Amino acid sequence: YIALGLFLLSAASCTDEVLVNEYNGLRVSAGITAESRTSFIDDGEWTHTHWVANDQIGLYSDSESNVAYRAASDGAYSEFTATSINPIAPEEGKKVRAYYPYSDKAQGNKIPLPYTIATSSAEPAAAFLYSEATIENNALNFKFKHVYSYLKVTISSKQFKNGLPAGCTLKDGGLYLLSDNPISVYDATFNIKTQEITHNKTDNGRMFFYLDDMNFNEDETRTSLIPILPQPANTPV
């Protein structure tokens, strides 16, 4: 027990030394609120959320733009380290904004949103998360929220086969989603300061979601989480 305790204490100490930024000592950590995610783990009725090690976030302040930080571990909570020698300066009381996933194509406060107009279960669109925090005691603690909403859809292969003529088989298939409002992203940006979405091209109320991992000629059921733009109340999708 003593040896194990010493080992755990040593491991925790080493972790702290690595995670505190070596250039200015600012400690950056982040959790994910229940309605947000970077990747989903589905467990019955519950959908758990977590970071993945090496996920990159971008940080903004009034004087610094798009500074990249990297997640140190998997989990709903992770600490982050700067990927360059010019991290966020630790000024007590300074407001800092953050987003995920990091993009080197950000211009000013506008960050490109992940493309969602045609995605698949094998290659789902990246989540887009944002947060704001204030430096206190040389630390930033972000609590990220989502920009996209997520439809959780469970569908069976029988629903595809039932309308086929006799003798026909399916090789692939998926879902076609429709709304009276923009539901997908082709070319849009998110303003990290005002939290507004700007559509650079006309994004419309339709999107495709392909079920790449379903065998349509067997009796299979799949549950998918499909990213959509937030819709006004009472909007049919």
Short mmCIF file of C-alpha atoms in Angstrom, two decimals:
data_model
loop_
_atom_site.label_atom_id
_atom_site.label_comp_id
_atom_site.label_asym_id
_atom_site.label_seq_id
_atom_site.Cartn_x
_atom_site.Cartn_y
_atom_site.Cartn_z
CA TYR A 1 0.00 0.00 0.00
CA ILE A 2 2.84 2.39 0.85
CA ALA A 3 4.60 1.66 -2.45
CA LEU A 4 1.35 2.11 -4.37
CA GLY A 5 0.64 5.37 -2.56
CA LEU A 6 4.10 6.72 -3.36
CA PHE A 7 3.70 5.70 -7.00
CA LEU A 8 0.34 7.48 -7.31
CA LEU A 9 1.71 10.59 -5.61
CA SER A 10 4.68 10.60 -7.97
CA ALA A 11 2.41 10.18 -11.01
CA ALA A 12 0.17 13.04 -9.92
CA SER A 13 3.15 15.30 -9.33
CA CYS A 14 4.61 14.54 -12.74
CA THR A 15 1.25 15.25 -14.36
CA ASP A 16 1.07 18.66 -12.73
CA GLU A 17 4.56 19.53 -13.92
CA VAL A 18 3.63 18.67 -17.50
CA LEU A 19 0.21 20.33 -17.59
CA VAL A 20 1.12 23.72 -16.14
CA ASN A 21 2.38 25.76 -19.09
CA GLU A 22 6.14 25.91 -18.95
CA TYR A 23 6.33 29.41 -20.40
CA ASN A 24 4.03 31.36 -18.09
CA GLY A 25 2.49 28.91 -15.60
CA LEU A 26 -1.12 29.51 -16.70
CA ARG A 27 -3.22 26.42 -16.07
CA VAL A 28 -5.98 25.70 -18.62
CA SER A 29 -8.69 23.09 -18.02
CA ALA A 30 -12.08 22.35 -19.57
CA GLY A 31 -15.19 20.30 -18.96
CA ILE A 32 -18.16 19.63 -21.24
CA THR A 33 -21.72 20.39 -20.21
CA ALA A 34 -24.32 17.65 -20.53
CA GLU A 35 -25.67 18.99 -23.82
CA SER A 36 -22.28 19.21 -25.54
CA ARG A 37 -19.70 16.80 -26.84
CA THR A 38 -16.60 16.00 -28.83
CA SER A 39 -17.47 12.32 -29.16
CA PHE A 40 -20.41 10.27 -27.95
CA ILE A 41 -20.50 7.10 -25.90
CA ASP A 42 -24.02 5.68 -25.96
CA ASP A 43 -25.09 3.53 -23.01
CA GLY A 44 -28.76 2.64 -23.15
CA GLU A 45 -30.81 5.77 -22.55
CA TRP A 46 -27.78 7.85 -21.53
CA THR A 47 -25.35 9.55 -23.87
CA HIS A 48 -22.02 10.32 -22.22
CA THR A 49 -19.62 12.99 -23.46
CA HIS A 50 -15.89 13.34 -23.37
CA TRP A 51 -12.72 14.90 -24.74
CA VAL A 52 -10.22 12.84 -26.69
CA ALA A 53 -6.50 13.26 -25.96
CA ASN A 54 -4.82 15.72 -28.35
CA ASP A 55 -8.10 17.46 -29.22
CA GLN A 56 -7.14 21.06 -29.99
CA ILE A 57 -9.03 24.16 -28.88
CA GLY A 58 -8.45 27.78 -29.93
CA LEU A 59 -8.28 30.61 -27.37
CA TYR A 60 -9.07 34.30 -27.84
CA SER A 61 -8.73 37.37 -25.64
CA ASP A 62 -9.08 41.06 -26.50
CA SER A 63 -5.36 41.15 -27.33
CA GLU A 64 -4.65 37.55 -28.49
CA SER A 65 -6.16 35.55 -31.34
CA ASN A 66 -6.55 31.84 -32.08
CA VAL A 67 -3.93 30.45 -29.71
CA ALA A 68 -3.93 26.64 -29.94
CA TYR A 69 -4.05 24.40 -26.85
CA ARG A 70 -4.09 20.58 -26.79
CA ALA A 71 -6.00 18.18 -24.49
CA ALA A 72 -3.76 16.07 -22.28
CA SER A 73 -6.18 13.18 -21.70
CA ASP A 74 -9.51 11.53 -22.53
CA GLY A 75 -12.54 12.25 -20.41
CA ALA A 76 -15.35 14.68 -19.64
CA TYR A 77 -12.66 16.87 -18.05
CA SER A 78 -9.12 17.51 -19.30
CA GLU A 79 -6.28 19.92 -18.83
CA PHE A 80 -4.76 21.64 -21.87
CA THR A 81 -1.27 22.82 -22.80
CA ALA A 82 -0.25 25.45 -25.33
CA THR A 83 1.19 24.14 -28.58
CA SER A 84 3.42 27.19 -29.17
CA ILE A 85 5.84 29.38 -27.22
CA ASN A 86 3.32 32.25 -27.29
CA PRO A 87 0.47 31.10 -25.02
CA ILE A 88 -2.22 33.24 -23.43
CA ALA A 89 -0.64 35.75 -21.03
CA PRO A 90 -1.77 35.16 -17.43
CA GLU A 91 -3.42 38.45 -16.48
CA GLU A 92 -5.73 38.19 -13.47
CA GLY A 93 -9.34 39.01 -14.38
CA LYS A 94 -8.83 38.77 -18.16
CA LYS A 95 -11.70 37.22 -20.14
CA VAL A 96 -10.73 34.45 -22.54
CA ARG A 97 -12.97 32.77 -25.11
CA ALA A 98 -12.42 29.28 -26.49
CA TYR A 99 -13.78 27.01 -29.21
CA TYR A 100 -13.37 23.45 -30.52
CA PRO A 101 -12.18 22.13 -32.95
CA TYR A 102 -9.19 24.39 -33.61
CA SER A 103 -8.95 25.82 -37.13
CA ASP A 104 -6.02 27.62 -38.72
CA LYS A 105 -8.51 29.16 -41.19
CA ALA A 106 -10.09 31.44 -38.58
CA GLN A 107 -10.20 35.10 -39.63
CA GLY A 108 -10.47 37.58 -36.81
CA ASN A 109 -13.20 36.41 -34.44
CA LYS A 110 -14.88 34.28 -37.14
CA ILE A 111 -14.23 30.54 -37.09
CA PRO A 112 -15.42 28.18 -39.86
CA LEU A 113 -18.14 25.79 -38.75
CA PRO A 114 -17.73 22.07 -39.62
CA TYR A 115 -19.39 21.01 -42.87
CA THR A 116 -22.58 19.03 -42.19
CA ILE A 117 -24.67 19.04 -45.38
CA ALA A 118 -23.57 15.49 -46.25
CA THR A 119 -22.15 13.31 -43.49
CA SER A 120 -22.18 9.65 -42.56
CA SER A 121 -22.16 7.33 -39.57
CA ALA A 122 -18.61 6.32 -40.49
CA GLU A 123 -17.38 9.93 -40.72
CA PRO A 124 -19.71 12.12 -38.65
CA ALA A 125 -19.28 15.88 -38.66
CA ALA A 126 -17.13 17.31 -35.90
CA ALA A 127 -18.90 18.88 -32.95
CA PHE A 128 -18.43 22.61 -32.53
CA LEU A 129 -18.12 23.82 -28.93
CA TYR A 130 -17.52 27.22 -27.37
CA SER A 131 -16.93 28.70 -23.93
CA GLU A 132 -15.80 31.80 -22.04
CA ALA A 133 -13.86 32.01 -18.77
CA THR A 134 -11.96 34.53 -16.64
CA ILE A 135 -8.40 34.04 -15.43
CA GLU A 136 -8.51 33.52 -11.67
CA ASN A 137 -5.50 32.54 -9.56
CA ASN A 138 -3.48 31.95 -12.72
CA ALA A 139 -5.99 29.43 -14.09
CA LEU A 140 -8.69 29.17 -16.76
CA ASN A 141 -11.53 26.69 -16.30
CA PHE A 142 -13.78 26.43 -19.37
CA LYS A 143 -17.22 24.80 -19.48
CA PHE A 144 -17.98 24.16 -23.13
CA LYS A 145 -21.42 24.32 -24.76
CA HIS A 146 -22.53 23.17 -28.19
CA VAL A 147 -23.44 25.18 -31.28
CA TYR A 148 -25.12 22.30 -33.11
CA SER A 149 -28.12 20.41 -31.82
CA TYR A 150 -28.22 16.63 -32.21
CA LEU A 151 -31.00 14.39 -33.42
CA LYS A 152 -30.78 10.93 -31.90
CA VAL A 153 -32.35 8.60 -34.47
CA THR A 154 -32.87 4.85 -34.15
CA ILE A 155 -33.80 3.13 -37.40
CA SER A 156 -33.95 -0.47 -38.62
CA SER A 157 -32.95 -1.97 -41.95
CA LYS A 158 -36.54 -3.23 -42.32
CA GLN A 159 -37.72 0.36 -42.72
CA PHE A 160 -35.58 0.61 -45.87
CA LYS A 161 -36.50 -2.79 -47.26
CA ASN A 162 -40.26 -2.63 -46.81
CA GLY A 163 -40.78 -0.30 -49.78
CA LEU A 164 -38.58 -2.18 -52.24
CA PRO A 165 -39.99 -4.12 -55.21
CA ALA A 166 -39.77 -7.92 -54.91
CA GLY A 167 -36.30 -9.27 -55.61
CA CYS A 168 -34.47 -5.97 -55.10
CA THR A 169 -31.60 -5.56 -52.66
CA LEU A 170 -30.01 -2.51 -51.08
CA LYS A 171 -26.30 -1.70 -51.23
CA ASP A 172 -26.42 1.57 -49.34
CA GLY A 173 -28.86 4.04 -47.90
CA GLY A 174 -29.42 6.74 -45.37
CA LEU A 175 -31.59 9.61 -44.21
CA TYR A 176 -32.67 12.80 -45.96
CA LEU A 177 -33.57 15.54 -43.47
CA LEU A 178 -35.77 18.52 -44.29
CA SER A 179 -36.68 21.73 -42.45
CA ASP A 180 -38.15 25.14 -43.30
CA ASN A 181 -35.01 26.73 -41.77
CA PRO A 182 -31.28 26.23 -42.38
CA ILE A 183 -30.49 22.83 -40.88
CA SER A 184 -27.02 22.08 -42.28
CA VAL A 185 -23.76 23.93 -42.90
CA TYR A 186 -22.04 24.21 -46.26
CA ASP A 187 -20.08 27.43 -45.67
CA ALA A 188 -20.71 29.30 -42.42
CA THR A 189 -18.73 30.90 -39.59
CA PHE A 190 -19.21 31.31 -35.85
CA ASN A 191 -18.25 34.63 -34.23
CA ILE A 192 -16.49 33.70 -31.00
CA LYS A 193 -17.17 37.17 -29.55
CA THR A 194 -20.85 37.68 -30.44
CA GLN A 195 -21.76 33.95 -30.70
CA GLU A 196 -23.52 34.59 -34.02
CA ILE A 197 -23.61 32.29 -37.06
CA THR A 198 -23.00 33.88 -40.48
CA HIS A 199 -23.89 31.95 -43.64
CA ASN A 200 -21.37 32.87 -46.35
CA LYS A 201 -23.38 30.91 -48.89
CA THR A 202 -27.04 29.98 -48.78
CA ASP A 203 -27.37 27.08 -46.40
CA ASN A 204 -30.74 25.48 -46.80
CA GLY A 205 -33.10 23.24 -44.91
CA ARG A 206 -31.84 19.90 -46.12
CA MET A 207 -29.05 17.45 -45.39
CA PHE A 208 -28.00 13.86 -46.07
CA PHE A 209 -26.85 11.33 -43.48
CA TYR A 210 -25.56 8.02 -44.83
CA LEU A 211 -25.72 4.86 -42.72
CA ASP A 212 -22.40 3.35 -43.77
CA ASP A 213 -22.28 0.73 -41.03
CA MET A 214 -25.70 -0.84 -41.65
CA ASN A 215 -26.27 -4.07 -43.56
CA PHE A 216 -29.57 -3.28 -45.23
CA ASN A 217 -30.16 -6.89 -46.29
CA GLU A 218 -30.04 -8.18 -42.72
CA ASP A 219 -32.25 -7.35 -39.75
CA GLU A 220 -30.18 -4.64 -38.12
CA THR A 221 -30.92 -1.58 -36.01
CA ARG A 222 -28.65 1.47 -35.67
CA THR A 223 -28.77 4.55 -33.47
CA SER A 224 -27.17 7.68 -34.92
CA LEU A 225 -26.54 11.17 -33.56
CA ILE A 226 -26.98 13.69 -36.36
CA PRO A 227 -25.72 17.31 -36.02
CA ILE A 228 -28.17 20.01 -37.10
CA LEU A 229 -28.31 23.77 -36.69
CA PRO A 230 -30.56 24.86 -33.80
CA GLN A 231 -34.13 25.25 -35.00
CA PRO A 232 -36.80 27.75 -33.85
CA ALA A 233 -39.41 26.36 -31.47
CA ASN A 234 -42.11 24.14 -33.02
CA THR A 235 -40.16 23.69 -36.28
CA PRO A 236 -40.97 20.35 -37.95
CA VAL A 237 -37.91 18.38 -39.07
#
